[in-house]
Coordinates of C-alpha atoms in Angstrom, one line a residue:
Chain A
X486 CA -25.2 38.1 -18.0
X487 CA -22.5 40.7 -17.9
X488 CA -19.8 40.1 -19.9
X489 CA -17.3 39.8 -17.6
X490 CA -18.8 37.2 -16.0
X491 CA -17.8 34.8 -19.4
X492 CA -14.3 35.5 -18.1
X493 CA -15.1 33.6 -15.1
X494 CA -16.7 31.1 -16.6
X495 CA -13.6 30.5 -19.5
X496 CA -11.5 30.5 -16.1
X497 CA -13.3 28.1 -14.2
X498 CA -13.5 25.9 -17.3
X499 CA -10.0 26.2 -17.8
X500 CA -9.4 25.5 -14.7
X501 CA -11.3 23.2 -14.1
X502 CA -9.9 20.7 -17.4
X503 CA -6.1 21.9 -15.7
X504 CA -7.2 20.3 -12.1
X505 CA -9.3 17.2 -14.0
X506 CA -6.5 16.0 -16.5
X507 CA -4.3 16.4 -13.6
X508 CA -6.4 14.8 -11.5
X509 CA -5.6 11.4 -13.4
X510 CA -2.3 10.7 -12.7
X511 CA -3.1 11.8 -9.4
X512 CA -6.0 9.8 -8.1
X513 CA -4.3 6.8 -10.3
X514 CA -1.0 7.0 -8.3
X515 CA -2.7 7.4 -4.8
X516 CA -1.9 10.6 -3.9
X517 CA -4.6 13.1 -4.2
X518 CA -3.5 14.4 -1.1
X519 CA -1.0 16.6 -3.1
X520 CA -3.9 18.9 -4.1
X521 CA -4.0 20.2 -0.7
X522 CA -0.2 20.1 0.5
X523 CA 0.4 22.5 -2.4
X524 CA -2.3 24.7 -1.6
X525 CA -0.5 25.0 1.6
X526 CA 3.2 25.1 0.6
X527 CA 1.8 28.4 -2.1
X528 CA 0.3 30.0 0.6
X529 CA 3.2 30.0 2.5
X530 CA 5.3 31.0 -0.3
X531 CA 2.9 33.4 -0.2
X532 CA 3.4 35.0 3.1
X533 CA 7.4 34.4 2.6
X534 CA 7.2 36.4 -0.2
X535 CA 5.2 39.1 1.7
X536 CA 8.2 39.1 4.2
X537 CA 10.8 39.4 1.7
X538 CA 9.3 41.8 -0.2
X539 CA 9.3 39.9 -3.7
X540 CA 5.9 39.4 -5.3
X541 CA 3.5 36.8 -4.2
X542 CA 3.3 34.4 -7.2
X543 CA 7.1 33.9 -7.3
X544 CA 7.1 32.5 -3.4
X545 CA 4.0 30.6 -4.4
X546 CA 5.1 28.8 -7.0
X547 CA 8.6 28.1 -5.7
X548 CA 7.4 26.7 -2.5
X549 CA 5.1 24.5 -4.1
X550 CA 7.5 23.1 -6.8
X551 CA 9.8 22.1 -4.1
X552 CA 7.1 20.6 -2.2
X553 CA 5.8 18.6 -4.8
X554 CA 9.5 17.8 -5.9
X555 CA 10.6 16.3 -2.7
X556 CA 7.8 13.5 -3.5
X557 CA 10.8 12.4 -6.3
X558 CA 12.6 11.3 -2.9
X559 CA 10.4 8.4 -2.0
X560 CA 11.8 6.1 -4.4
X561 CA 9.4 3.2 -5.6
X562 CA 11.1 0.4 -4.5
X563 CA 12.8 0.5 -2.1
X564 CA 10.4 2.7 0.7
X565 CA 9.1 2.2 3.9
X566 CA 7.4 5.3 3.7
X567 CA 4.0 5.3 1.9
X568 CA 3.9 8.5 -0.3
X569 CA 0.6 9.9 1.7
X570 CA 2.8 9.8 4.9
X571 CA 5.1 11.7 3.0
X572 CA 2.7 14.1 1.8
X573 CA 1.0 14.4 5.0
X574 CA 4.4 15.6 7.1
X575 CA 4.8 18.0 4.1
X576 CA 1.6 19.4 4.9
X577 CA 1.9 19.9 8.5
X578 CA 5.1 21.5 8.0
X579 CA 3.6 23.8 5.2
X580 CA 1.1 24.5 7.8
X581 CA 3.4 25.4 10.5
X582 CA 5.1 27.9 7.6
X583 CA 1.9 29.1 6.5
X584 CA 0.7 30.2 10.7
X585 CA 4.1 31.3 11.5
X586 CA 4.1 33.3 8.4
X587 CA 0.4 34.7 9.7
X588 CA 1.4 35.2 12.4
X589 CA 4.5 37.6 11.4
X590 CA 2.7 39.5 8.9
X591 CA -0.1 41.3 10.0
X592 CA -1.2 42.8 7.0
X593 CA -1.7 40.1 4.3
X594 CA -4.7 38.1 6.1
X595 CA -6.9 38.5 4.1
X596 CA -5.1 37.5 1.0
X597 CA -3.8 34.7 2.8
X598 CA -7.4 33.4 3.6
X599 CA -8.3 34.2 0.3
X600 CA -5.8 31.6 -1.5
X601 CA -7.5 28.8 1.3
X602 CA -10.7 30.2 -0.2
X603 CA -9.9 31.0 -3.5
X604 CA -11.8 34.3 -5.0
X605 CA -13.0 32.7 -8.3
X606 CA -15.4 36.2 -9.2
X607 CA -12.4 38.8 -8.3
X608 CA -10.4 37.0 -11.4
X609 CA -8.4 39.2 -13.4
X610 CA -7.7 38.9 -17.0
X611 CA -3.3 38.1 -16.4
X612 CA -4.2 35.5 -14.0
X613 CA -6.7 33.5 -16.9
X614 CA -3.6 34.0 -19.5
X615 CA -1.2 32.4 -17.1
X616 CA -3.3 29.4 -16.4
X617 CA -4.4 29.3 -20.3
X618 CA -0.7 28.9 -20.9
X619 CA -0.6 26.7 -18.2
X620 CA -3.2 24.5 -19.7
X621 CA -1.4 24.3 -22.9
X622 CA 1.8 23.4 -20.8
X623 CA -0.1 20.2 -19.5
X624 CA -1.4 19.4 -23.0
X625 CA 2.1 19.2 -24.5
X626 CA 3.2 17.4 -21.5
X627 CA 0.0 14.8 -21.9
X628 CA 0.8 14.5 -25.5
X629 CA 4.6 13.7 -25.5
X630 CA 5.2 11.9 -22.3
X631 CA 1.7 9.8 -22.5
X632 CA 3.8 6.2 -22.7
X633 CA 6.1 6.8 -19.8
X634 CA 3.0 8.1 -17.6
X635 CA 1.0 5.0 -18.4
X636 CA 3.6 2.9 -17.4
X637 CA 4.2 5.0 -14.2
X638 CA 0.4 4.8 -13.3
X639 CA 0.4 1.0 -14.1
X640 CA 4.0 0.5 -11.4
X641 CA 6.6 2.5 -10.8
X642 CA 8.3 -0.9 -9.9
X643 CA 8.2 -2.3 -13.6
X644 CA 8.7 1.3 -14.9
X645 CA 12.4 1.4 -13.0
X646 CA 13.3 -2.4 -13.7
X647 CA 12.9 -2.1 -17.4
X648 CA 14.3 1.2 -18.2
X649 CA 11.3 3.4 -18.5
X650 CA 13.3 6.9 -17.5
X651 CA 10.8 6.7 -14.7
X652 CA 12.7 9.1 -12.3
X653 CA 13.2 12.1 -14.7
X654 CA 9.2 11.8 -15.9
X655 CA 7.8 11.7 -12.4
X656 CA 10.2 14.7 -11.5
X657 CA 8.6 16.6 -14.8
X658 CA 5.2 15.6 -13.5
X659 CA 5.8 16.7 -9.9
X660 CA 6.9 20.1 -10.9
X661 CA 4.1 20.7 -13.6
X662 CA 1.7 19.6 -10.6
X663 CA 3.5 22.2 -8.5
X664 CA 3.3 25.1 -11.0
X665 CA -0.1 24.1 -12.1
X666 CA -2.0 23.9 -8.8
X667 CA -0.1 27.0 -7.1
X668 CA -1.1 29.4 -10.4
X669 CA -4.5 27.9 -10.6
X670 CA -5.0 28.5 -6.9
X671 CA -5.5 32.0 -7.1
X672 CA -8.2 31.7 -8.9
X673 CA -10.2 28.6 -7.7
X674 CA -8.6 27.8 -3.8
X675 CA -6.9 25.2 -2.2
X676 CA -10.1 23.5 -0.9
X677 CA -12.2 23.4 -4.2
X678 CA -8.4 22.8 -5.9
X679 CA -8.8 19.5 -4.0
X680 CA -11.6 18.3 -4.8
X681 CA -11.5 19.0 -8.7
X682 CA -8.5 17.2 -8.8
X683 CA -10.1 14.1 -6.8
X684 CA -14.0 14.2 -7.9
X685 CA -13.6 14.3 -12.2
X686 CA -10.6 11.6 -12.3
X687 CA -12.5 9.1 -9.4
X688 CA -15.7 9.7 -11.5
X689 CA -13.6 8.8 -14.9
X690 CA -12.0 6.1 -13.2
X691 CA -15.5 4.3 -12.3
X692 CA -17.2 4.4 -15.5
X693 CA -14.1 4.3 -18.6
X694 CA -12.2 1.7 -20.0
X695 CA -8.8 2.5 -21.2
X696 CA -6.4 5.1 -20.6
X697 CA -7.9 7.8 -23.3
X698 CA -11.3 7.4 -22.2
X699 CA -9.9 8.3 -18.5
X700 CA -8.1 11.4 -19.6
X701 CA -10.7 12.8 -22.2
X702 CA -13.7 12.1 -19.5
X703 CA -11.7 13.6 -16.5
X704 CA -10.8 16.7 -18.0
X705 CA -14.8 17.0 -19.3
X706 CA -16.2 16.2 -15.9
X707 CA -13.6 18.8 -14.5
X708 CA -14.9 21.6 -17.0
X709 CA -18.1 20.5 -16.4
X710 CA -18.1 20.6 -12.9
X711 CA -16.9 24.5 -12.5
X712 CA -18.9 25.7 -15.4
X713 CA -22.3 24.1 -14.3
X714 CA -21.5 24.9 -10.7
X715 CA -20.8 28.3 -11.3
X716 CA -24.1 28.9 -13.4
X717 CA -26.2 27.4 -10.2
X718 CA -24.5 29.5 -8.3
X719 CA -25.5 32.5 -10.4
X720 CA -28.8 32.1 -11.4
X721 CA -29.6 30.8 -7.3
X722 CA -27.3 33.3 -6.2
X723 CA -25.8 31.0 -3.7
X724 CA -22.0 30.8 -2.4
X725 CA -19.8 29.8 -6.4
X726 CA -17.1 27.7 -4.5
X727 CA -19.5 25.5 -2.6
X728 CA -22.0 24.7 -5.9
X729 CA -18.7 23.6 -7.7
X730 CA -17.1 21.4 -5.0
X731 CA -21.2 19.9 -4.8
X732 CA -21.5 19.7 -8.4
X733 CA -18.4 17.4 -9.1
X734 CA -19.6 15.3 -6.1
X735 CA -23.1 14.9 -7.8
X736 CA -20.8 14.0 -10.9
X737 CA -19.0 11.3 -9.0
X738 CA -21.7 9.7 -7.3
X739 CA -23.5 9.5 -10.7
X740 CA -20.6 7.9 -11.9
X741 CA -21.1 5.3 -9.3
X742 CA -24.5 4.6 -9.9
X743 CA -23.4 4.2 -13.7
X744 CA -21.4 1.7 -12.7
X745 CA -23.4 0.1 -10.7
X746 CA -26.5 -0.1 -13.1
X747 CA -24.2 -1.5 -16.1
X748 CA -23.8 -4.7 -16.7
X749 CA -20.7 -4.0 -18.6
X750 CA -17.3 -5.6 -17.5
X751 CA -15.1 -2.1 -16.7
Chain B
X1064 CA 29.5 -23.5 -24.2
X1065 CA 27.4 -20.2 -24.4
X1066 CA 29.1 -17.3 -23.5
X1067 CA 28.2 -15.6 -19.8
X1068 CA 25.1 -13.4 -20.5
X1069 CA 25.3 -12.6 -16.7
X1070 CA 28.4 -11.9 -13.9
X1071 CA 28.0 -11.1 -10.0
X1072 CA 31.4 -11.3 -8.3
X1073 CA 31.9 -10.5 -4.5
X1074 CA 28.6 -9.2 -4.2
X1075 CA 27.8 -7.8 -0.3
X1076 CA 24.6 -6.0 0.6
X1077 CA 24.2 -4.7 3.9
X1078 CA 21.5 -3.3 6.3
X1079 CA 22.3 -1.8 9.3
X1080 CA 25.0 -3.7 9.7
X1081 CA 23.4 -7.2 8.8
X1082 CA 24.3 -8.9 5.5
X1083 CA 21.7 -9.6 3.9
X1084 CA 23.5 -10.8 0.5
X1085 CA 26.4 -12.0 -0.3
X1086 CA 27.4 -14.0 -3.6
X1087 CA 31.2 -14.9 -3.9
X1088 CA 30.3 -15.5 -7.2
X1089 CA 27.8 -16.0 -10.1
X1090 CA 27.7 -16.8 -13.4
X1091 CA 24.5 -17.3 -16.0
X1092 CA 25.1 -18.3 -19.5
X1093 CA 23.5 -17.0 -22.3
X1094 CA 20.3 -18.1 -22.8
X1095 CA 20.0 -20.3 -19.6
X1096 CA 16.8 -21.1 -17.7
X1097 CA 17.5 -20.7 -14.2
X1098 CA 15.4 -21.3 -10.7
X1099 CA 15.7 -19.3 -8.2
X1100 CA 14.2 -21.0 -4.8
X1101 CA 14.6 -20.0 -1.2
X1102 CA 12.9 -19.6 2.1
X1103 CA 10.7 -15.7 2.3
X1104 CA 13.7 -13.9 3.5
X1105 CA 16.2 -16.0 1.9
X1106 CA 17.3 -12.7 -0.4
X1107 CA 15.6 -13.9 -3.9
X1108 CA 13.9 -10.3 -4.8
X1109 CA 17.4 -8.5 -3.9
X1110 CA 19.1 -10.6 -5.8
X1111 CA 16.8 -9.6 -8.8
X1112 CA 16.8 -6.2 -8.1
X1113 CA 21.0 -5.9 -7.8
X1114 CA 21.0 -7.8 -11.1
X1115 CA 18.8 -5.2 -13.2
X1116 CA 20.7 -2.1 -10.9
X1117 CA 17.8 -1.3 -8.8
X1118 CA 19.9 -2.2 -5.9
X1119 CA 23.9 -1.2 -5.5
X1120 CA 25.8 -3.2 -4.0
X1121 CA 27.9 -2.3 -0.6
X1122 CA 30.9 -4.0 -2.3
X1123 CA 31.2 -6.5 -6.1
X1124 CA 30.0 -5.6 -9.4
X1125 CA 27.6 -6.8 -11.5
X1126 CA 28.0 -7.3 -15.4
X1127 CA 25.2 -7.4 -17.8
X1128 CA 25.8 -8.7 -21.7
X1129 CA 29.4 -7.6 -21.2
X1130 CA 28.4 -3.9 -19.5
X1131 CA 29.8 -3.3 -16.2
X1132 CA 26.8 -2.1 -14.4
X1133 CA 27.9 -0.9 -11.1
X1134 CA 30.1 2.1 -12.5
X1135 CA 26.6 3.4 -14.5
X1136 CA 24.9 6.5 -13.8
X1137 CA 21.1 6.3 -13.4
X1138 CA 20.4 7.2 -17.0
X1139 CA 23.0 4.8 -18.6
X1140 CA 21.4 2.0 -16.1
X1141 CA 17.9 2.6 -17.4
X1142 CA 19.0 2.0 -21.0
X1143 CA 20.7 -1.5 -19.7
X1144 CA 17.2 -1.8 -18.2
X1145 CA 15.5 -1.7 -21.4
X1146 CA 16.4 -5.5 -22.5
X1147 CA 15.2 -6.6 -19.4
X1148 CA 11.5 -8.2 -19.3
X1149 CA 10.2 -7.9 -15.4
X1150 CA 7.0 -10.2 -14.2
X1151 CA 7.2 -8.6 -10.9
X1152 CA 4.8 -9.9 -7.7
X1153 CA 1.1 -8.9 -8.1
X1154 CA 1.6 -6.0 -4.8
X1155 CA 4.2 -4.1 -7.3
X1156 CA 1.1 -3.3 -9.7
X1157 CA -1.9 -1.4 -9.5
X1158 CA -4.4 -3.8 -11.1
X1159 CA -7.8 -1.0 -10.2
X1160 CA -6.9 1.3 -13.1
X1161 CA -9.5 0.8 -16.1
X1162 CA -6.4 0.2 -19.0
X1163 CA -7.3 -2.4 -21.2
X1164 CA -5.3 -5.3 -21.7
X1165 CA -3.7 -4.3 -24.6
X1166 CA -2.9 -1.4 -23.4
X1167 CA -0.7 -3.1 -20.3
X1168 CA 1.0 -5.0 -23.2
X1169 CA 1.6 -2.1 -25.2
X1170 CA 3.3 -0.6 -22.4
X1171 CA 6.4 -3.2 -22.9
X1172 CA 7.5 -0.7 -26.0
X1173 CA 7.4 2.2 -23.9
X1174 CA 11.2 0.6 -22.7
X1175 CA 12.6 0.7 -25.9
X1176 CA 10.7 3.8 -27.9
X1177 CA 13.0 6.7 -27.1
X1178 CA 11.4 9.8 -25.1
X1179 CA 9.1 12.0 -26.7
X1180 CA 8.0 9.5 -29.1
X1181 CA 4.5 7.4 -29.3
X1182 CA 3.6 3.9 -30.3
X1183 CA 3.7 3.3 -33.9
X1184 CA 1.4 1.1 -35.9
X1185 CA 4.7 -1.3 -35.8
X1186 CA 4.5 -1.4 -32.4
X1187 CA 0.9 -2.3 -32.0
X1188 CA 1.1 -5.0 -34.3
X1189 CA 4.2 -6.0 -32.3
X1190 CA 2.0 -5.8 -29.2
X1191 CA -1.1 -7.8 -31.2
X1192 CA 1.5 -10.7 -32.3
X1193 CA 2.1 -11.3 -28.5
X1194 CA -1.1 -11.5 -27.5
X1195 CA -2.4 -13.8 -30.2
X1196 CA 0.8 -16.0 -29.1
X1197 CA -0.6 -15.9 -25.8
X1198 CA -4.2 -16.5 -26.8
X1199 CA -5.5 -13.5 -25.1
X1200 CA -7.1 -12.0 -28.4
X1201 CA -10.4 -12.2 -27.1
X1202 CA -9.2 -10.3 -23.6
X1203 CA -7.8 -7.6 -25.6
X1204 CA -10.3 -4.4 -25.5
X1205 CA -11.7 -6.1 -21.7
X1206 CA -9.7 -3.9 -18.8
X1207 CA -6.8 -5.2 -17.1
X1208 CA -9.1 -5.3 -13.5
X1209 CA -11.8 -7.4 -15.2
X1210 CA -9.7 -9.9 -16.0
X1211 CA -8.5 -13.2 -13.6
X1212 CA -5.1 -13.5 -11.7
X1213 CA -3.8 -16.2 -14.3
X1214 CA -5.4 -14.1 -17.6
X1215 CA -3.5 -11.0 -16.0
X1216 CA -0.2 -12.5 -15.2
X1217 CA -0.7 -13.5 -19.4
X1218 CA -1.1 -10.3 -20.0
X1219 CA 2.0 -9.2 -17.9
X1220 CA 4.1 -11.8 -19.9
X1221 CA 3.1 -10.1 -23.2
X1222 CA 4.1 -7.0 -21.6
X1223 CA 7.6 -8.4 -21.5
X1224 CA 8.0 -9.8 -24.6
X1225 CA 6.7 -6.7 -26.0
X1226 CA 10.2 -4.9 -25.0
X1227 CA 12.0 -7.9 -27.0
X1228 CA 14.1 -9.0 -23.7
X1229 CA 17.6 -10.2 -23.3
X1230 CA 16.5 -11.8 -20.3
X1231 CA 13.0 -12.6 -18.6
X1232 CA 13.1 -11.5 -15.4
X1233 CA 9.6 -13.6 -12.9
X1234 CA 9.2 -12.4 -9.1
X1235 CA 6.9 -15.9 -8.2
X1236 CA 5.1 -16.0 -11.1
X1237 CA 2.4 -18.4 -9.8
X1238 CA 2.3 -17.1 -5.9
X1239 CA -1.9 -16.3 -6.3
X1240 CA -2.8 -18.6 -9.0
X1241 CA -4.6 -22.2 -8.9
X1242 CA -3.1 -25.5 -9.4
X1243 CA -4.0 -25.3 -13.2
X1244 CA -3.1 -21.6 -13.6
X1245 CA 0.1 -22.4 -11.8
X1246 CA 0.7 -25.7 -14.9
X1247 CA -0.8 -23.0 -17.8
X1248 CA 1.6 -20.6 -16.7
X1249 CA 4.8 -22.6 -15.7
X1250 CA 4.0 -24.0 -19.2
X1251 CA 3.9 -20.6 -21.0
X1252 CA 7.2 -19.8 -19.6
X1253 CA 8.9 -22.7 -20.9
X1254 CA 7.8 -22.5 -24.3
X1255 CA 9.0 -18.6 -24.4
X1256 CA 12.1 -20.2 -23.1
X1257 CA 13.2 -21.5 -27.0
X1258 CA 13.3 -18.6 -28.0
X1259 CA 16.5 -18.1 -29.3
X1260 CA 18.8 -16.3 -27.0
X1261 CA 16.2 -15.4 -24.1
X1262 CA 17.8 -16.0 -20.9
X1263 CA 15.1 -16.7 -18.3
X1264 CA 15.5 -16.1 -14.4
X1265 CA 12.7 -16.9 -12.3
X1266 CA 12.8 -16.9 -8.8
X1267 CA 10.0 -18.8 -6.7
X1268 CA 9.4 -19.5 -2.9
X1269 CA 7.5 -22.6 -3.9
X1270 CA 9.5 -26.1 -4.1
X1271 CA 6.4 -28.2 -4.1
X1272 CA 6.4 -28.8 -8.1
X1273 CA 9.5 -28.5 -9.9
X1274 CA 9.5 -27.1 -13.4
X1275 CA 11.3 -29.7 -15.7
X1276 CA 13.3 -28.3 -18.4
X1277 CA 15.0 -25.7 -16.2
X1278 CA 18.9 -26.0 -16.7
X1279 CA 19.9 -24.7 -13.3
X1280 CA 18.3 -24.5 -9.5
X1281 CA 20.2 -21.9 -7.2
X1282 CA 18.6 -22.7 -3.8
X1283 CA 19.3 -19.3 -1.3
X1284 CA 20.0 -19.3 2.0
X1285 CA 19.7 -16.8 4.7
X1286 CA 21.5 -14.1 1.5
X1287 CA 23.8 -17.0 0.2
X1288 CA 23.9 -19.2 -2.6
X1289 CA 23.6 -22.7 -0.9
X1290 CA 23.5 -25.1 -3.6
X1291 CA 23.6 -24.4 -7.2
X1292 CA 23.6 -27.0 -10.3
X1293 CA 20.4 -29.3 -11.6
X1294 CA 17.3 -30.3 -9.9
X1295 CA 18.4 -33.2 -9.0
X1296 CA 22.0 -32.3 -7.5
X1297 CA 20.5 -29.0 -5.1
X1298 CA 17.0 -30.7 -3.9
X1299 CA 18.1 -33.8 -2.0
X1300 CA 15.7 -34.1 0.8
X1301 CA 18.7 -33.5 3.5
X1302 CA 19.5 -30.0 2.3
X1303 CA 15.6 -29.2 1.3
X1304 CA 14.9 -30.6 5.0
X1305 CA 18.0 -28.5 6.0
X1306 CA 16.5 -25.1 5.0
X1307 CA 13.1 -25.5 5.3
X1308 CA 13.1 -26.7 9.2
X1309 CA 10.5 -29.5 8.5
X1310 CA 10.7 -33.1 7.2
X1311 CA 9.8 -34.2 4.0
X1312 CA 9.3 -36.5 0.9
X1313 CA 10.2 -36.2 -2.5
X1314 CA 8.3 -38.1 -5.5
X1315 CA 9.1 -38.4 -8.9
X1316 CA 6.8 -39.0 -11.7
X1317 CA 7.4 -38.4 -15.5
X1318 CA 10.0 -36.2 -15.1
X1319 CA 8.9 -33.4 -12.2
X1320 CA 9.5 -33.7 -8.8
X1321 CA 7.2 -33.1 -6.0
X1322 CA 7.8 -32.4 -2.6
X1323 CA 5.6 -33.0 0.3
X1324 CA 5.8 -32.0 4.4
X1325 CA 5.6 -35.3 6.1
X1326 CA 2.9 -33.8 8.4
X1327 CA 1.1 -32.9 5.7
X1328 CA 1.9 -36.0 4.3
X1329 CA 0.0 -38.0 7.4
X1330 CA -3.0 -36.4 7.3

């Protein structure tokens, strides 16, 4: 194996632990739909950016921390609006950004369709130290606000009525998310970002009990899932996007069976 | 006479352009165990929610242990918040999530552990102490979701006591349960009542059984306080049949009061 191919495989790891610890909070609070309205809101930062003239990453990454920010404005308790209805008119409007953008700039298709795609083999060595730093963002961010997330997965309701600073934490989360998925969709696409943020946490969520168990399995089956589906991929030279997104499926449906087959209480 | 704990003068909430509350005024002493009844619609949950600031009132204020809460920004509201222990209904929660039960309870110190910080072996023995109170030392390592709906609102109780609360906050406590989770329960919350100081609201659609030992009944009505003072002086069966829309009967045995429909009654 060429060496430059263990710089895939250290992204896609990477990667793929970013999208599966990530994947917790998100899956837990019913929203996993955010994977994918991101995707949409970088790419069309992305062709904004193109417009403007400013580089990509910046109109990316701006466009989806605002889109995952205005989440913070469906409060907990006191909504009609179900926060997949709010994600879902985000998306639709990201998409109407994203083909107006398309269809303004002639030129950047290709890149465009690549960021729905992602172009995990074409990764370059700046891209793996931004998400690497990334990574280490989320583990800091897992480690110090672990309580108040807990509580937030558990209700948002109880976390407002007995003073867990519920609104600032969710805002911190929303805008990791946001940074987080737009930098690591250059590397793996919105449509296999979506399902390794769904596949390793809903497999951790069927088979672990407690809160630890969920995060350190999640982020494993994430890893695992993008490592193991890009080695299929390689050695039966078939398409590396697809064998991931099938891979973490596989996961997830063994999880099930797990599950199923034990007669432990979970 | 214990001091007021609680204060809600003029209070008006308004949505699109219907009241929807209004107290004149309200006062709760200092460790005070107070029913809150009223008919689904009656304004119960929003008057829980204005008195912990969840909800700002169109007009009044609202004073908690001698803080004026109204004039609070939403940082200074969450640290009011952090003496209040909420048993909220069971659609407010997401019961699917694999945490164990001591890890619900645990959460209860995330209120009162500044940011930044974890759980310290204090706090977990804190949490431990509660739960062996509550018998549920056995349930400890099982997950929350395994557990039944009376085991889980335990759990949920040693959540709040956890946070060490001014004031016990219960949104119908006993809505899902059985008729002898509903006694273990109701029984629960009276004995965390002696604890010194603990000022317990709990509001309940249910008039059926009574709790004895509660010091006050405010029956609600249509956003207004309708009759407020013991059992017996606000659930006479003419203002009961008065609110309800239906006739009934009233029985007393040993203390608790039980009311019946007189349909229900007949057959």
């Amino acid at each position: 194996m060429d060496p430059f191919f263990y710089l895939i495989i250290f992204a896609g790891a990477v990667a793929g632990a970013s999208t599966g610890f990530l994947g917790v909070y998100i899956v837990g609070m019913r929203m996993p739909f955010i994977g994918t309205c991101i995707s949409h809101a970088a790419m069309a930062g992305t062709i904004f950016s193109c417009l403007l003239g400013i580089p990509p990453t910046i109109g990316a990454v701006t466009f989806s921390v605002f889109s995952a920010m205005s989440m913070a404005a469906i409060p907990p308790d006191k909504s009609r609006l179900d926060t997949n209805v709010g994600l879902a008119i985000l998306f639709s409007f990201m998409l109407g950004l994203t083909f107006l953008g398309i269809g303004l700039v002639e030129s950047s298709r290709s890149e465009i369709l690549g960021l729905l795609w992602g172009n995990i083999l074409f990764v370059q060595r700046k891209s793996v130290l931004a998400i690497t730093a990334i990574a280490l963002l989320l583990v800091l961010f897992g480690t110090f606000f672990n309580k108040e997330m807990k509580v937030l997965l558990f209700s948002r309701s109880i976390a407002s009525a007995t003073g867990v600073h519920q609104g600032f934490v969710y805002c911190l989360f929303l805008c990791l998310c946001g940074i987080t998925l737009s930098v690591n969709l250059q590397i793996i696409g919105g449509l296999m970002i979506f399902s390794l943020i769904t596949n390793p946490a809903a497999a951790a969520y069927q088979i672990c009990r407690g809160h630890r168990a969920v995060v350190i399995a999640a982020t494993l089956f994430g890893v695992l899932s993008t490592v193991s589906g890009f080695l299929v991929s390689f050695y039966f030279d078939l398409p590396t996007g697809a064998c991931i997104v099938i891979v973490s499926t596989v996961i997830f449906a063994l999880s099930v069976l797990c599950r199923l087959l034990s007669n432990a209480k979970i | 006479m214990s001091e007021d704990f609680l204060k809600l003068s003029d209070i008006h909430i308004t949505r699109a352009g219907k009241t929807i509350l209004h107290i004149d005024h309200l006062h709760i002493q200092s460790g005070q165990f107070v029913n809150i009844i009223g008919t689904n619609g009656a304004g119960k949950t929003t008057l829980l929610k204005v008195i912990c600031g969840l909800l700002k009132p169109s007009a009044g204020s609202v004073v908690f242990n001698h803080i004026l809460i109204n004039s609070l920004n939403p940082w200074q509201k969450s640290n009011i918040r952090k003496r209040i222990g909420y048993i909220p209904q069971s659609t407010e929660y997401n019961s699917e999530l694999p945490f164990t039960a001591r890890e619900v309870a645990a959460m209860g110190r995330t209120s009162i552990k500044p940011l930044l910080t974890g759980l310290s072996r204090a706090d977990y023995e804190h949490v431990d102490f509660w739960m062996e109170k509550l018998g549920l030392n056995d349930q400890k390592n099982q997950t929350f979701r395994s557990l039944s709906g009376g085991e889980q609102q335990k759990v949920l109780i040693a959540r709040a006591m956890v946070q060490e609360p001014l004031m016990l906050m219960l949104d119908e406590p006993t809505s899902n349960l059985d008729f002898n989770w509903k006694l273990r329960i109701s029984r629960i919350v009276r004995e965390l009542h002696q604890q010194p100081g603990l000022t317990v609201l709990m509001v309940s659609h249910e008039i059926s059984s009574i709790p004895v030992n509660v010091d006050r009944t405010i029956l609600l009505h249509k956003g207004g306080i309708l009759a407020d003072g013991n059992s017996e002086q606000v659930l006479t069966s003419a203002v009961i049949q008065d609110v309800y829309e239906c006739e009934i009967n009233i029985f007393e045995t040993e203390g608790n009061k039980y009311v019946f429909s007189r349909e229900l009654s007949r057959q």
